[in-house]
PDB file of C-alpha atoms and ligand atoms in Angstrom:
ATOM      1  CA  MET X  32       7.525  -4.797 -18.894  1.00 96.00           C
ATOM      2  CA  THR X  33       4.909  -2.147 -19.337  1.00 97.00           C
ATOM      3  CA  LEU X  34       5.231   1.145 -17.742  1.00 98.00           C
ATOM      4  CA  ILE X  35       1.655   2.265 -16.610  1.00 98.00           C
ATOM      5  CA  ASP X  36       1.298   5.798 -17.968  1.00 98.00           C
ATOM      6  CA  GLY X  37      -0.084   7.823 -15.045  1.00 98.00           C
ATOM      7  CA  ARG X  38       0.020  11.029 -17.022  1.00 98.00           C
ATOM      8  CA  ALA X  39      -2.296   9.423 -19.861  1.00 98.00           C
ATOM      9  CA  VAL X  40      -4.753   8.077 -17.275  1.00 98.00           C
ATOM     10  CA  ALA X  41      -4.860  11.481 -15.748  1.00 98.00           C
ATOM     11  CA  ALA X  42      -5.587  13.252 -18.932  1.00 98.00           C
ATOM     12  CA  THR X  43      -8.489  11.143 -19.458  1.00 98.00           C
ATOM     13  CA  ILE X  44      -9.942  11.975 -16.111  1.00 98.00           C
ATOM     14  CA  ARG X  45      -9.334  15.536 -16.372  1.00 98.00           C
ATOM     15  CA  GLU X  46     -11.381  15.726 -19.754  1.00 98.00           C
ATOM     16  CA  GLN X  47     -14.387  14.208 -17.774  1.00 98.00           C
ATOM     17  CA  VAL X  48     -13.759  16.469 -15.003  1.00 98.00           C
ATOM     18  CA  ALA X  49     -13.525  19.460 -17.131  1.00 98.00           C
ATOM     19  CA  ALA X  50     -16.813  18.606 -19.021  1.00 98.00           C
ATOM     20  CA  LYS X  51     -18.670  18.253 -15.679  1.00 97.00           C
ATOM     21  CA  ALA X  52     -17.236  21.487 -14.156  1.00 97.00           C
ATOM     22  CA  ARG X  53     -18.270  23.413 -17.253  1.00 96.00           C
ATOM     23  CA  ALA X  54     -21.800  22.003 -17.072  1.00 95.00           C
ATOM     24  CA  LEU X  55     -21.973  23.108 -13.343  1.00 96.00           C
ATOM     25  CA  ARG X  56     -20.585  26.534 -14.207  1.00 94.00           C
ATOM     26  CA  SER X  57     -23.349  27.072 -16.766  1.00 93.00           C
ATOM     27  CA  THR X  58     -25.881  26.628 -13.914  1.00 93.00           C
ATOM     28  CA  GLY X  59     -24.025  29.412 -11.784  1.00 92.00           C
ATOM     29  CA  ALA X  60     -22.095  27.075  -9.526  1.00 93.00           C
ATOM     30  CA  THR X  61     -18.334  27.292  -9.528  1.00 96.00           C
ATOM     31  CA  PRO X  62     -16.678  24.203  -8.234  1.00 98.00           C
ATOM     32  CA  THR X  63     -14.210  25.296  -5.485  1.00 98.00           C
ATOM     33  CA  LEU X  64     -11.332  23.552  -3.516  1.00 98.00           C
ATOM     34  CA  ALA X  65     -10.073  25.074  -0.268  1.00 98.00           C
ATOM     35  CA  ILE X  66      -6.469  24.096   0.489  1.00 98.00           C
ATOM     36  CA  LEU X  67      -5.091  24.812   4.063  1.00 98.00           C
ATOM     37  CA  VAL X  68      -1.396  24.924   3.852  1.00 98.00           C
ATOM     38  CA  PRO X  69      -0.141  24.825   7.622  1.00 97.00           C
ATOM     39  CA  THR X  70       3.652  25.037   7.015  1.00 95.00           C
ATOM     40  CA  ASP X  71       6.027  26.518   4.625  1.00 94.00           C
ATOM     41  CA  ASP X  72       7.520  23.051   3.606  1.00 92.00           C
ATOM     42  CA  GLU X  73       8.902  23.051  -0.039  1.00 90.00           C
ATOM     43  CA  ALA X  74       7.311  19.834  -1.172  1.00 89.00           C
ATOM     44  CA  THR X  75       3.910  20.970  -0.064  1.00 93.00           C
ATOM     45  CA  ALA X  76       4.204  24.395  -1.858  1.00 94.00           C
ATOM     46  CA  TRP X  77       5.360  22.492  -5.032  1.00 92.00           C
ATOM     47  CA  TYR X  78       2.249  20.106  -4.698  1.00 94.00           C
ATOM     48  CA  VAL X  79      -0.092  22.967  -4.115  1.00 97.00           C
ATOM     49  CA  ARG X  80       1.159  24.781  -7.235  1.00 97.00           C
ATOM     50  CA  SER X  81       0.575  21.515  -9.167  1.00 96.00           C
ATOM     51  CA  ILE X  82      -3.064  21.238  -8.016  1.00 98.00           C
ATOM     52  CA  GLU X  83      -3.612  24.833  -8.932  1.00 98.00           C
ATOM     53  CA  ARG X  84      -2.104  24.271 -12.351  1.00 97.00           C
ATOM     54  CA  MET X  85      -4.280  21.307 -12.999  1.00 97.00           C
ATOM     55  CA  ALA X  86      -7.363  22.951 -11.461  1.00 98.00           C
ATOM     56  CA  GLU X  87      -7.054  25.761 -13.690  1.00 97.00           C
ATOM     57  CA  LYS X  88      -7.198  23.474 -16.814  1.00 95.00           C
ATOM     58  CA  VAL X  89     -10.330  21.717 -15.730  1.00 97.00           C
ATOM     59  CA  ASP X  90     -12.328  24.986 -14.643  1.00 95.00           C
ATOM     60  CA  VAL X  91     -12.068  24.359 -10.871  1.00 98.00           C
ATOM     61  CA  ARG X  92     -11.302  27.360  -8.537  1.00 98.00           C
ATOM     62  CA  VAL X  93      -8.751  26.806  -5.988  1.00 98.00           C
ATOM     63  CA  ARG X  94      -8.428  29.095  -2.718  1.00 98.00           C
ATOM     64  CA  VAL X  95      -5.157  28.653  -0.656  1.00 98.00           C
ATOM     65  CA  VAL X  96      -5.309  29.367   2.858  1.00 98.00           C
ATOM     66  CA  ARG X  97      -2.174  29.492   5.166  1.00 96.00           C
ATOM     67  CA  GLU X  98      -2.725  28.860   8.820  1.00 93.00           C
ATOM     68  CA  THR X  99      -0.462  27.539  11.320  1.00 91.00           C
ATOM     69  CA  ASN X 100      -2.174  27.941  14.612  1.00 89.00           C
ATOM     70  CA  ASP X 101      -5.758  27.144  14.889  1.00 94.00           C
ATOM     71  CA  ILE X 102      -6.010  24.450  12.117  1.00 97.00           C
ATOM     72  CA  GLY X 103      -8.978  22.746  13.482  1.00 97.00           C
ATOM     73  CA  ALA X 104     -11.093  25.927  13.397  1.00 97.00           C
ATOM     74  CA  CYS X 105      -9.858  27.099  10.100  1.00 98.00           C
ATOM     75  CA  LEU X 106     -10.941  23.697   8.578  1.00 98.00           C
ATOM     76  CA  ALA X 107     -14.420  24.059  10.256  1.00 98.00           C
ATOM     77  CA  GLU X 108     -14.633  27.541   9.009  1.00 98.00           C
ATOM     78  CA  LEU X 109     -13.783  26.469   5.421  1.00 98.00           C
ATOM     79  CA  SER X 110     -16.365  23.657   5.684  1.00 98.00           C
ATOM     80  CA  ALA X 111     -19.112  25.976   6.720  1.00 98.00           C
ATOM     81  CA  ASP X 112     -18.462  28.247   3.817  1.00 98.00           C
ATOM     82  CA  PRO X 113     -21.241  27.354   0.981  1.00 96.00           C
ATOM     83  CA  THR X 114     -18.909  28.698  -1.496  1.00 97.00           C
ATOM     84  CA  MET X 115     -16.168  25.931  -0.732  1.00 98.00           C
ATOM     85  CA  HIS X 116     -17.143  22.331  -2.255  1.00 98.00           C
ATOM     86  CA  GLY X 117     -14.163  20.628  -1.196  1.00 98.00           C
ATOM     87  CA  VAL X 118     -11.607  21.263   1.871  1.00 98.00           C
ATOM     88  CA  ILE X 119      -8.100  19.601   2.117  1.00 98.00           C
ATOM     89  CA  CYS X 120      -5.310  20.008   4.510  1.00 98.00           C
ATOM     90  CA  GLN X 121      -1.853  19.673   3.250  1.00 97.00           C
ATOM     91  CA  THR X 122       0.841  17.676   5.405  1.00 95.00           C
ATOM     92  CA  PRO X 123       3.235  17.709   7.064  1.00 94.00           C
ATOM     93  CA  LEU X 124       1.562  19.516   9.785  1.00 96.00           C
ATOM     94  CA  PRO X 125       3.336  21.535  12.440  1.00 94.00           C
ATOM     95  CA  ALA X 126       5.121  19.147  15.280  1.00 94.00           C
ATOM     96  CA  GLY X 127       2.596  17.415  17.603  1.00 94.00           C
ATOM     97  CA  MET X 128      -0.428  17.839  15.323  1.00 95.00           C
ATOM     98  CA  SER X 129      -2.017  14.871  13.407  1.00 95.00           C
ATOM     99  CA  LEU X 130      -4.385  14.834  10.505  1.00 96.00           C
ATOM    100  CA  ASP X 131      -5.987  11.794  11.914  1.00 94.00           C
ATOM    101  CA  VAL X 132      -7.051  14.066  14.776  1.00 96.00           C
ATOM    102  CA  LEU X 133      -7.673  17.201  12.890  1.00 97.00           C
ATOM    103  CA  GLY X 134      -9.353  15.829   9.882  1.00 98.00           C
ATOM    104  CA  ARG X 135     -12.704  15.502  11.856  1.00 98.00           C
ATOM    105  CA  HIS X 136     -12.941  19.301  11.407  1.00 98.00           C
ATOM    106  CA  ILE X 137     -13.835  18.739   7.797  1.00 98.00           C
ATOM    107  CA  ASP X 138     -17.290  18.074   6.808  1.00 98.00           C
ATOM    108  CA  THR X 139     -17.713  14.664   5.331  1.00 98.00           C
ATOM    109  CA  ALA X 140     -19.470  16.105   2.370  1.00 98.00           C
ATOM    110  CA  LYS X 141     -16.550  18.230   1.517  1.00 98.00           C
ATOM    111  CA  ASP X 142     -13.995  15.743   2.617  1.00 98.00           C
ATOM    112  CA  VAL X 143     -12.516  15.559  -0.853  1.00 98.00           C
ATOM    113  CA  ASP X 144      -9.238  13.754   0.328  1.00 98.00           C
ATOM    114  CA  GLY X 145     -10.811  11.441   2.846  1.00 98.00           C
ATOM    115  CA  ALA X 146      -9.113  12.909   6.038  1.00 98.00           C
ATOM    116  CA  ASN X 147     -12.096  12.741   8.303  1.00 98.00           C
ATOM    117  CA  PRO X 148     -11.979   9.521  10.318  1.00 98.00           C
ATOM    118  CA  VAL X 149     -15.702   9.146   9.521  1.00 98.00           C
ATOM    119  CA  SER X 150     -15.031   8.883   5.973  1.00 98.00           C
ATOM    120  CA  LEU X 151     -12.557   6.139   6.534  1.00 98.00           C
ATOM    121  CA  GLY X 152     -15.160   4.329   8.849  1.00 98.00           C
ATOM    122  CA  ARG X 153     -17.712   4.664   5.974  1.00 98.00           C
ATOM    123  CA  LEU X 154     -15.229   3.262   3.705  1.00 97.00           C
ATOM    124  CA  ALA X 155     -14.616   0.382   6.028  1.00 97.00           C
ATOM    125  CA  VAL X 156     -18.426  -0.619   6.302  1.00 97.00           C
ATOM    126  CA  GLY X 157     -19.168   0.045   2.385  1.00 95.00           C
ATOM    127  CA  LEU X 158     -21.110   3.293   2.845  1.00 97.00           C
ATOM    128  CA  PRO X 159     -20.618   6.085   0.345  1.00 96.00           C
ATOM    129  CA  ALA X 160     -17.709   8.349   1.266  1.00 98.00           C
ATOM    130  CA  PHE X 161     -14.734  10.086  -0.306  1.00 98.00           C
ATOM    131  CA  ALA X 162     -11.669   7.952  -0.289  1.00 98.00           C
ATOM    132  CA  PRO X 163      -8.104   9.567  -0.162  1.00 98.00           C
ATOM    133  CA  ALA X 164      -7.358  10.395  -3.716  1.00 98.00           C
ATOM    134  CA  THR X 165      -4.151   8.494  -3.656  1.00 98.00           C
ATOM    135  CA  ALA X 166      -5.955   5.388  -2.715  1.00 98.00           C
ATOM    136  CA  GLN X 167      -8.445   5.857  -5.536  1.00 98.00           C
ATOM    137  CA  ALA X 168      -5.504   6.394  -7.954  1.00 98.00           C
ATOM    138  CA  VAL X 169      -4.208   2.772  -7.035  1.00 98.00           C
ATOM    139  CA  ILE X 170      -7.495   1.450  -8.225  1.00 98.00           C
ATOM    140  CA  GLU X 171      -7.797   3.754 -11.289  1.00 98.00           C
ATOM    141  CA  LEU X 172      -4.341   2.683 -12.490  1.00 98.00           C
ATOM    142  CA  LEU X 173      -5.012  -1.071 -11.862  1.00 98.00           C
ATOM    143  CA  ARG X 174      -8.103  -0.449 -14.037  1.00 98.00           C
ATOM    144  CA  ALA X 175      -6.478   1.326 -16.622  1.00 98.00           C
ATOM    145  CA  HIS X 176      -3.903  -1.523 -17.072  1.00 98.00           C
ATOM    146  CA  GLY X 177      -6.730  -3.977 -17.302  1.00 98.00           C
ATOM    147  CA  THR X 178      -5.961  -5.897 -13.959  1.00 98.00           C
ATOM    148  CA  THR X 179      -8.761  -7.967 -12.926  1.00 96.00           C
ATOM    149  CA  LEU X 180      -9.103  -7.456  -9.011  1.00 98.00           C
ATOM    150  CA  ALA X 181     -11.671  -9.951  -7.984  1.00 98.00           C
ATOM    151  CA  GLY X 182      -9.967 -12.999  -6.476  1.00 98.00           C
ATOM    152  CA  THR X 183      -6.692 -11.476  -7.053  1.00 98.00           C
ATOM    153  CA  ASP X 184      -3.940 -11.872  -4.454  1.00 98.00           C
ATOM    154  CA  VAL X 185      -2.857  -8.131  -3.313  1.00 98.00           C
ATOM    155  CA  VAL X 186      -0.113  -7.005  -1.042  1.00 99.00           C
ATOM    156  CA  VAL X 187      -0.093  -3.523   0.207  1.00 99.00           C
ATOM    157  CA  VAL X 188       3.128  -2.527   1.839  1.00 99.00           C
ATOM    158  CA  GLY X 189       2.325   0.350   4.206  1.00 98.00           C
ATOM    159  CA  ARG X 190      -0.772   1.050   6.648  1.00 98.00           C
ATOM    160  CA  SER X 191      -1.180   4.870   6.829  1.00 97.00           C
ATOM    161  CA  SER X 192      -4.656   6.218   7.162  1.00 96.00           C
ATOM    162  CA  VAL X 193      -4.185   8.360   3.861  1.00 96.00           C
ATOM    163  CA  VAL X 194      -2.617   5.576   1.683  1.00 98.00           C
ATOM    164  CA  GLY X 195      -2.276   1.914   2.735  1.00 98.00           C
ATOM    165  CA  LYS X 196      -5.418   1.479   4.866  1.00 98.00           C
ATOM    166  CA  PRO X 197      -7.850   3.117   2.359  1.00 98.00           C
ATOM    167  CA  ALA X 198      -6.156   1.619  -0.664  1.00 98.00           C
ATOM    168  CA  ALA X 199      -6.843  -1.888   1.109  1.00 98.00           C
ATOM    169  CA  LEU X 200     -10.303  -1.201   1.842  1.00 98.00           C
ATOM    170  CA  LEU X 201     -10.977  -0.183  -1.836  1.00 98.00           C
ATOM    171  CA  LEU X 202      -9.192  -3.132  -2.954  1.00 98.00           C
ATOM    172  CA  LEU X 203     -11.474  -5.454  -0.687  1.00 98.00           C
ATOM    173  CA  ALA X 204     -14.322  -3.585  -2.109  1.00 97.00           C
ATOM    174  CA  GLU X 205     -13.098  -4.986  -5.571  1.00 98.00           C
ATOM    175  CA  ASN X 206     -13.139  -8.442  -4.054  1.00 98.00           C
ATOM    176  CA  ALA X 207      -9.407  -8.829  -3.961  1.00 98.00           C
ATOM    177  CA  THR X 208      -7.789 -10.865  -1.417  1.00 98.00           C
ATOM    178  CA  VAL X 209      -5.642  -8.540   0.630  1.00 98.00           C
ATOM    179  CA  THR X 210      -2.600  -8.465   2.663  1.00 98.00           C
ATOM    180  CA  VAL X 211      -1.407  -5.357   4.465  1.00 98.00           C
ATOM    181  CA  CYS X 212       2.238  -5.251   5.537  1.00 98.00           C
ATOM    182  CA  HIS X 213       4.119  -2.818   7.550  1.00 98.00           C
ATOM    183  CA  SER X 214       7.338  -2.166   9.554  1.00 98.00           C
ATOM    184  CA  HIS X 215       6.656  -5.238  11.750  1.00 98.00           C
ATOM    185  CA  THR X 216       6.020  -7.709   9.144  1.00 98.00           C
ATOM    186  CA  LYS X 217       8.324 -10.488   9.704  1.00 98.00           C
ATOM    187  CA  ASP X 218       9.548 -11.077   6.133  1.00 98.00           C
ATOM    188  CA  LEU X 219       8.306  -8.799   3.729  1.00 98.00           C
ATOM    189  CA  ALA X 220       9.642 -10.769   0.659  1.00 98.00           C
ATOM    190  CA  VAL X 221       7.872 -13.825   1.460  1.00 98.00           C
ATOM    191  CA  GLN X 222       4.466 -11.768   1.583  1.00 98.00           C
ATOM    192  CA  THR X 223       5.022  -9.824  -1.607  1.00 98.00           C
ATOM    193  CA  SER X 224       6.540 -12.441  -3.623  1.00 98.00           C
ATOM    194  CA  ARG X 225       3.339 -14.444  -3.601  1.00 98.00           C
ATOM    195  CA  ALA X 226       1.362 -11.387  -4.906  1.00 98.00           C
ATOM    196  CA  ASP X 227      -0.327 -10.944  -8.298  1.00 98.00           C
ATOM    197  CA  VAL X 228      -0.381  -7.158  -7.369  1.00 98.00           C
ATOM    198  CA  VAL X 229       1.945  -5.228  -5.138  1.00 99.00           C
ATOM    199  CA  VAL X 230       1.031  -1.714  -3.793  1.00 99.00           C
ATOM    200  CA  ALA X 231       4.089  -0.060  -2.407  1.00 98.00           C
ATOM    201  CA  CYS X 232       3.325   2.771  -0.108  1.00 98.00           C
ATOM    202  CA  VAL X 233       6.323   2.861   2.320  1.00 98.00           C
ATOM    203  CA  GLY X 234       8.343   5.887   1.727  1.00 97.00           C
ATOM    204  CA  ARG X 235      11.578   4.152   1.657  1.00 98.00           C
ATOM    205  CA  ALA X 236      13.384   4.677  -1.498  1.00 98.00           C
ATOM    206  CA  GLN X 237      13.715   1.520  -3.637  1.00 98.00           C
ATOM    207  CA  ILE X 238      13.175  -0.782  -0.719  1.00 98.00           C
ATOM    208  CA  LEU X 239      11.148  -3.250  -2.757  1.00 98.00           C
ATOM    209  CA  GLY X 240      13.640  -5.253  -5.558  1.00 98.00           C
ATOM    210  CA  ALA X 241      13.495  -8.399  -7.507  1.00 98.00           C
ATOM    211  CA  ALA X 242      13.407 -10.780  -4.462  1.00 98.00           C
ATOM    212  CA  HIS X 243      10.123  -9.083  -3.559  1.00 98.00           C
ATOM    213  CA  MET X 244       8.296  -9.780  -6.972  1.00 98.00           C
ATOM    214  CA  ARG X 245       6.506 -12.817  -8.472  1.00 98.00           C
ATOM    215  CA  PRO X 246       7.113 -13.311 -12.230  1.00 98.00           C
ATOM    216  CA  GLY X 247       4.122 -11.455 -13.910  1.00 98.00           C
ATOM    217  CA  ALA X 248       3.312  -9.126 -10.836  1.00 98.00           C
ATOM    218  CA  VAL X 249       1.776  -5.908 -11.554  1.00 98.00           C
ATOM    219  CA  VAL X 250       3.138  -3.123  -9.270  1.00 98.00           C
ATOM    220  CA  ILE X 251       1.711   0.187  -8.308  1.00 98.00           C
ATOM    221  CA  ASP X 252       4.529   2.337  -6.690  1.00 98.00           C
ATOM    222  CA  VAL X 253       2.876   4.999  -4.604  1.00 98.00           C
ATOM    223  CA  GLY X 254       6.345   6.034  -3.006  1.00 98.00           C
ATOM    224  CA  THR X 255       7.774   9.452  -3.750  1.00 96.00           C
ATOM    225  CA  ASN X 256      11.237   9.718  -2.265  1.00 96.00           C
ATOM    226  CA  PRO X 257      13.421  12.931  -3.066  1.00 93.00           C
ATOM    227  CA  THR X 258      16.886  11.982  -4.149  1.00 94.00           C
ATOM    228  CA  ALA X 259      20.163  14.124  -3.568  1.00 95.00           C
ATOM    229  CA  ASP X 260      20.096  15.506  -7.149  1.00 94.00           C
ATOM    230  CA  GLY X 261      16.587  16.909  -6.628  1.00 90.00           C
ATOM    231  CA  GLY X 262      14.774  14.096  -8.465  1.00 91.00           C
ATOM    232  CA  LEU X 263      12.293  11.605  -7.105  1.00 94.00           C
ATOM    233  CA  VAL X 264      12.265   7.827  -6.807  1.00 97.00           C
ATOM    234  CA  GLY X 265       9.744   5.279  -5.886  1.00 98.00           C
ATOM    235  CA  ASP X 266       9.654   2.501  -3.417  1.00 98.00           C
ATOM    236  CA  VAL X 267      10.536  -0.004  -5.943  1.00 98.00           C
ATOM    237  CA  ASP X 268      13.648  -0.476  -7.764  1.00 98.00           C
ATOM    238  CA  THR X 269      12.195  -0.469 -11.124  1.00 97.00           C
ATOM    239  CA  ALA X 270      15.345  -1.496 -13.091  1.00 97.00           C
ATOM    240  CA  ALA X 271      15.663  -4.546 -10.801  1.00 98.00           C
ATOM    241  CA  VAL X 272      12.098  -5.742 -11.186  1.00 98.00           C
ATOM    242  CA  GLU X 273      12.034  -4.999 -14.986  1.00 95.00           C
ATOM    243  CA  PRO X 274      12.809  -8.427 -16.020  1.00 96.00           C
ATOM    244  CA  ILE X 275      10.250 -10.066 -13.512  1.00 97.00           C
ATOM    245  CA  ALA X 276       7.261  -7.779 -13.213  1.00 98.00           C
ATOM    246  CA  GLU X 277       4.509  -7.612 -16.086  1.00 98.00           C
ATOM    247  CA  ALA X 278       3.798  -3.930 -15.362  1.00 98.00           C
ATOM    248  CA  ILE X 279       4.749  -0.887 -12.897  1.00 98.00           C
ATOM    249  CA  THR X 280       3.889   2.724 -12.583  1.00 98.00           C
ATOM    250  CA  PRO X 281       6.816   5.013 -12.926  1.00 98.00           C
ATOM    251  CA  VAL X 282       7.833   7.585 -10.360  1.00 97.00           C
ATOM    252  CA  PRO X 283       7.483  10.391 -11.346  1.00 96.00           C
ATOM    253  CA  GLY X 284       4.393   9.989 -13.828  1.00 97.00           C
ATOM    254  CA  GLY X 285       2.446   7.271 -12.307  1.00 98.00           C
ATOM    255  CA  VAL X 286       0.335   7.524  -9.166  1.00 98.00           C
ATOM    256  CA  GLY X 287       0.938  11.298  -8.548  1.00 97.00           C
ATOM    257  CA  PRO X 288      -0.842  13.020 -11.527  1.00 97.00           C
ATOM    258  CA  VAL X 289      -3.737  10.416 -11.072  1.00 98.00           C
ATOM    259  CA  THR X 290      -4.087  11.553  -7.590  1.00 98.00           C
ATOM    260  CA  THR X 291      -4.439  15.277  -8.561  1.00 98.00           C
ATOM    261  CA  ALA X 292      -6.976  14.438 -11.244  1.00 98.00           C
ATOM    262  CA  LEU X 293      -9.072  12.443  -8.804  1.00 98.00           C
ATOM    263  CA  LEU X 294      -8.903  14.900  -5.995  1.00 98.00           C
ATOM    264  CA  LEU X 295     -10.543  17.417  -8.625  1.00 98.00           C
ATOM    265  CA  ARG X 296     -13.005  14.959  -9.676  1.00 98.00           C
ATOM    266  CA  ASN X 297     -14.114  14.512  -6.066  1.00 98.00           C
ATOM    267  CA  VAL X 298     -14.559  18.394  -5.837  1.00 98.00           C
ATOM    268  CA  VAL X 299     -16.567  18.391  -8.807  1.00 98.00           C
ATOM    269  CA  SER X 300     -18.629  15.580  -7.486  1.00 98.00           C
ATOM    270  CA  ALA X 301     -19.107  17.456  -4.083  1.00 98.00           C
ATOM    271  CA  ALA X 302     -20.193  20.648  -6.018  1.00 98.00           C
ATOM    272  CA  GLN X 303     -22.866  18.472  -8.163  1.00 96.00           C
ATOM    273  CA  ALA X 304     -24.093  17.116  -4.763  1.00 96.00           C
ATOM    274  CA  ALA X 305     -24.240  20.486  -3.182  1.00 94.00           C
ATOM    275  CA  SER X 306     -26.045  22.035  -6.295  1.00 90.00           C
ATOM    276  CA  ALA X 307     -28.524  19.119  -6.383  1.00 86.00           C
ATOM    277  CA  SER X 308     -29.464  19.526  -2.669  1.00 83.00           C
ATOM    278  CA  SER X 309     -29.933  23.148  -2.897  1.00 79.00           C
ATOM    279  CA  ALA X 310     -32.110  22.563  -5.960  1.00 78.00           C
ATOM    280  CA  GLN X 311     -34.420  20.271  -3.911  1.00 77.00           C
ATOM    281  CA  GLU X 312     -34.710  22.914  -1.056  1.00 73.00           C
TER     282      GLU X 312
HETATM  283  P1  NAP A 218       3.632   6.760   6.180  1.00 52.39           P
HETATM  284  O1  NAP A 218       2.436   7.571   7.008  1.00 52.39           O
HETATM  285  O2  NAP A 218       5.143   7.111   6.712  1.00 52.39           O
HETATM  286  O3  NAP A 218       3.399   5.255   6.124  1.00 52.39           O
HETATM  287  C1  NAP A 218       4.408   4.392   5.759  1.00 52.39           C
HETATM  288  C2  NAP A 218       4.084   3.066   6.049  1.00 52.39           C
HETATM  289  O4  NAP A 218       5.187   2.262   5.754  1.00 52.39           O
HETATM  290  C3  NAP A 218       3.848   2.752   7.452  1.00 52.39           C
HETATM  291  O5  NAP A 218       2.597   1.948   7.694  1.00 52.39           O
HETATM  292  C4  NAP A 218       4.996   1.935   7.983  1.00 52.39           C
HETATM  293  O6  NAP A 218       4.792   0.950   8.786  1.00 52.39           O
HETATM  294  C5  NAP A 218       5.413   1.264   6.362  1.00 52.39           C
HETATM  295  N1  NAP A 218       6.856   0.779   6.577  1.00 52.39           N
HETATM  296  C6  NAP A 218       7.863   1.789   6.953  1.00 52.39           C
HETATM  297  N2  NAP A 218       8.967   1.086   6.819  1.00 52.39           N
HETATM  298  C7  NAP A 218       8.623  -0.245   6.425  1.00 52.39           C
HETATM  299  C8  NAP A 218       9.466  -1.286   6.100  1.00 52.39           C
HETATM  300  N3  NAP A 218      10.875  -1.373   6.089  1.00 52.39           N
HETATM  301  N4  NAP A 218       8.697  -2.417   5.614  1.00 52.39           N
HETATM  302  C9  NAP A 218       7.403  -2.411   5.404  1.00 52.39           C
HETATM  303  N5  NAP A 218       6.695  -1.270   5.781  1.00 52.39           N
HETATM  304  C10 NAP A 218       7.393  -0.372   6.372  1.00 52.39           C
HETATM  305  O7  NAP A 218       3.641   7.327   4.466  1.00 52.39           O
HETATM  306  P2  NAP A 218       2.409   7.637   3.720  1.00 52.39           P
HETATM  307  O8  NAP A 218       1.840   9.051   4.076  1.00 52.39           O
HETATM  308  O9  NAP A 218       1.429   6.510   3.635  1.00 52.39           O
HETATM  309  O10 NAP A 218       3.108   7.675   2.302  1.00 52.39           O
HETATM  310  C11 NAP A 218       3.757   6.619   1.679  1.00 52.39           C
HETATM  311  C12 NAP A 218       4.662   7.167   0.529  1.00 52.39           C
HETATM  312  O11 NAP A 218       3.620   7.361  -0.391  1.00 52.39           O
HETATM  313  C13 NAP A 218       5.539   8.189   0.736  1.00 52.39           C
HETATM  314  O12 NAP A 218       6.626   8.209  -0.147  1.00 52.39           O
HETATM  315  C14 NAP A 218       4.787   9.387   0.314  1.00 52.39           C
HETATM  316  O13 NAP A 218       5.395  10.506  -0.145  1.00 52.39           O
HETATM  317  C15 NAP A 218       4.058   8.759  -0.716  1.00 52.39           C
HETATM  318  N6  NAP A 218       2.667   9.515  -1.173  1.00 52.39           N
HETATM  319  C16 NAP A 218       2.666   9.559  -2.689  1.00 52.39           C
HETATM  320  C17 NAP A 218       1.338  10.376  -2.984  1.00 52.39           C
HETATM  321  C18 NAP A 218       1.384  10.590  -4.438  1.00 52.39           C
HETATM  322  O14 NAP A 218       0.179  11.227  -4.775  1.00 52.39           O
HETATM  323  N7  NAP A 218       2.108  10.111  -5.455  1.00 52.39           N
HETATM  324  C19 NAP A 218       0.421  10.525  -2.159  1.00 52.39           C
HETATM  325  C20 NAP A 218       0.661  10.301  -0.709  1.00 52.39           C
HETATM  326  C21 NAP A 218       1.787   9.680  -0.398  1.00 52.39           C
HETATM  327  P3  NAP A 218       4.094   1.244  10.280  1.00 52.39           P
HETATM  328  O15 NAP A 218       2.876   1.597  10.276  1.00 52.39           O
HETATM  329  O16 NAP A 218       4.403  -0.090  11.102  1.00 52.39           O
HETATM  330  O17 NAP A 218       4.982   2.376  10.782  1.00 52.39           O
END
């Protein structure tokens, strides 16, 4: 079984992003990402630091804003700031708040992690839009592995607005035959074990095992589940599927680094678009 190396895929994307960011900087534009941090959640703080580290490597500037109360107004303000090219809001949000509702405050031109429901709607009808970077990472990793998607049976397990649904839409756009499973799916193993490609985005440690896989399946494991010893495991029991699957993304080192690289690629694309439209004015 092949381990699909997300760190290597991310490094290639980063090189391309850095070249584009440098070209933009030479015209006086500095690609900039605003990150709204709404809680002092530890995992969020870790993820924000990792975005900052990767952004520094590719010449993208990051501005971190902490706001716990008026999150919608803060996102609108950051969107209106011409020096910000991308705006994202970290989750988890404070109790009672949802990014599905607050995402509408992010201008779609700066919605580099696809949080505005309008971006998801545009994806659904095939119009240009930023997709959530994690959903894009699923496609990028399958491409890097050389998986043909047209006509391929793909089962996506999970239907959130940030991962499962947009991943399913992007896979459909690649002409895959897509089935989406969720917590009400009657028999998960019946669905996943007939798939050529399984995309696991559940958030339950090692919920998918040997009985869920067809021989030769390619598996993208999006899940990141903390372990008691401070580590991370995916939604797939990698050791159990090892004799059956053709390839799998490791956790950590699979979807995560590619997601961050693609987020930064989206920021640079947004900065390029802003720079082209200001040149036309
Ligand atoms: P989420 O909003 O909690 O969605 C989980 C989905 O899994 C829901 O659609 C849920 O179904 C479904 N589900 C739950 N239990 C199930 C079961 N027993 N059988 C089948 N489906 C089940 O989570 P998310 O935000 O999409 O994230 C999913 C995972 O990806 C998490 O581990 C998260 O940490 C990880 N993630 C990783 C990255 C990365 O860059 N690596 C980025 C984002 C997320 P219902 O809709 O019916 O409730």
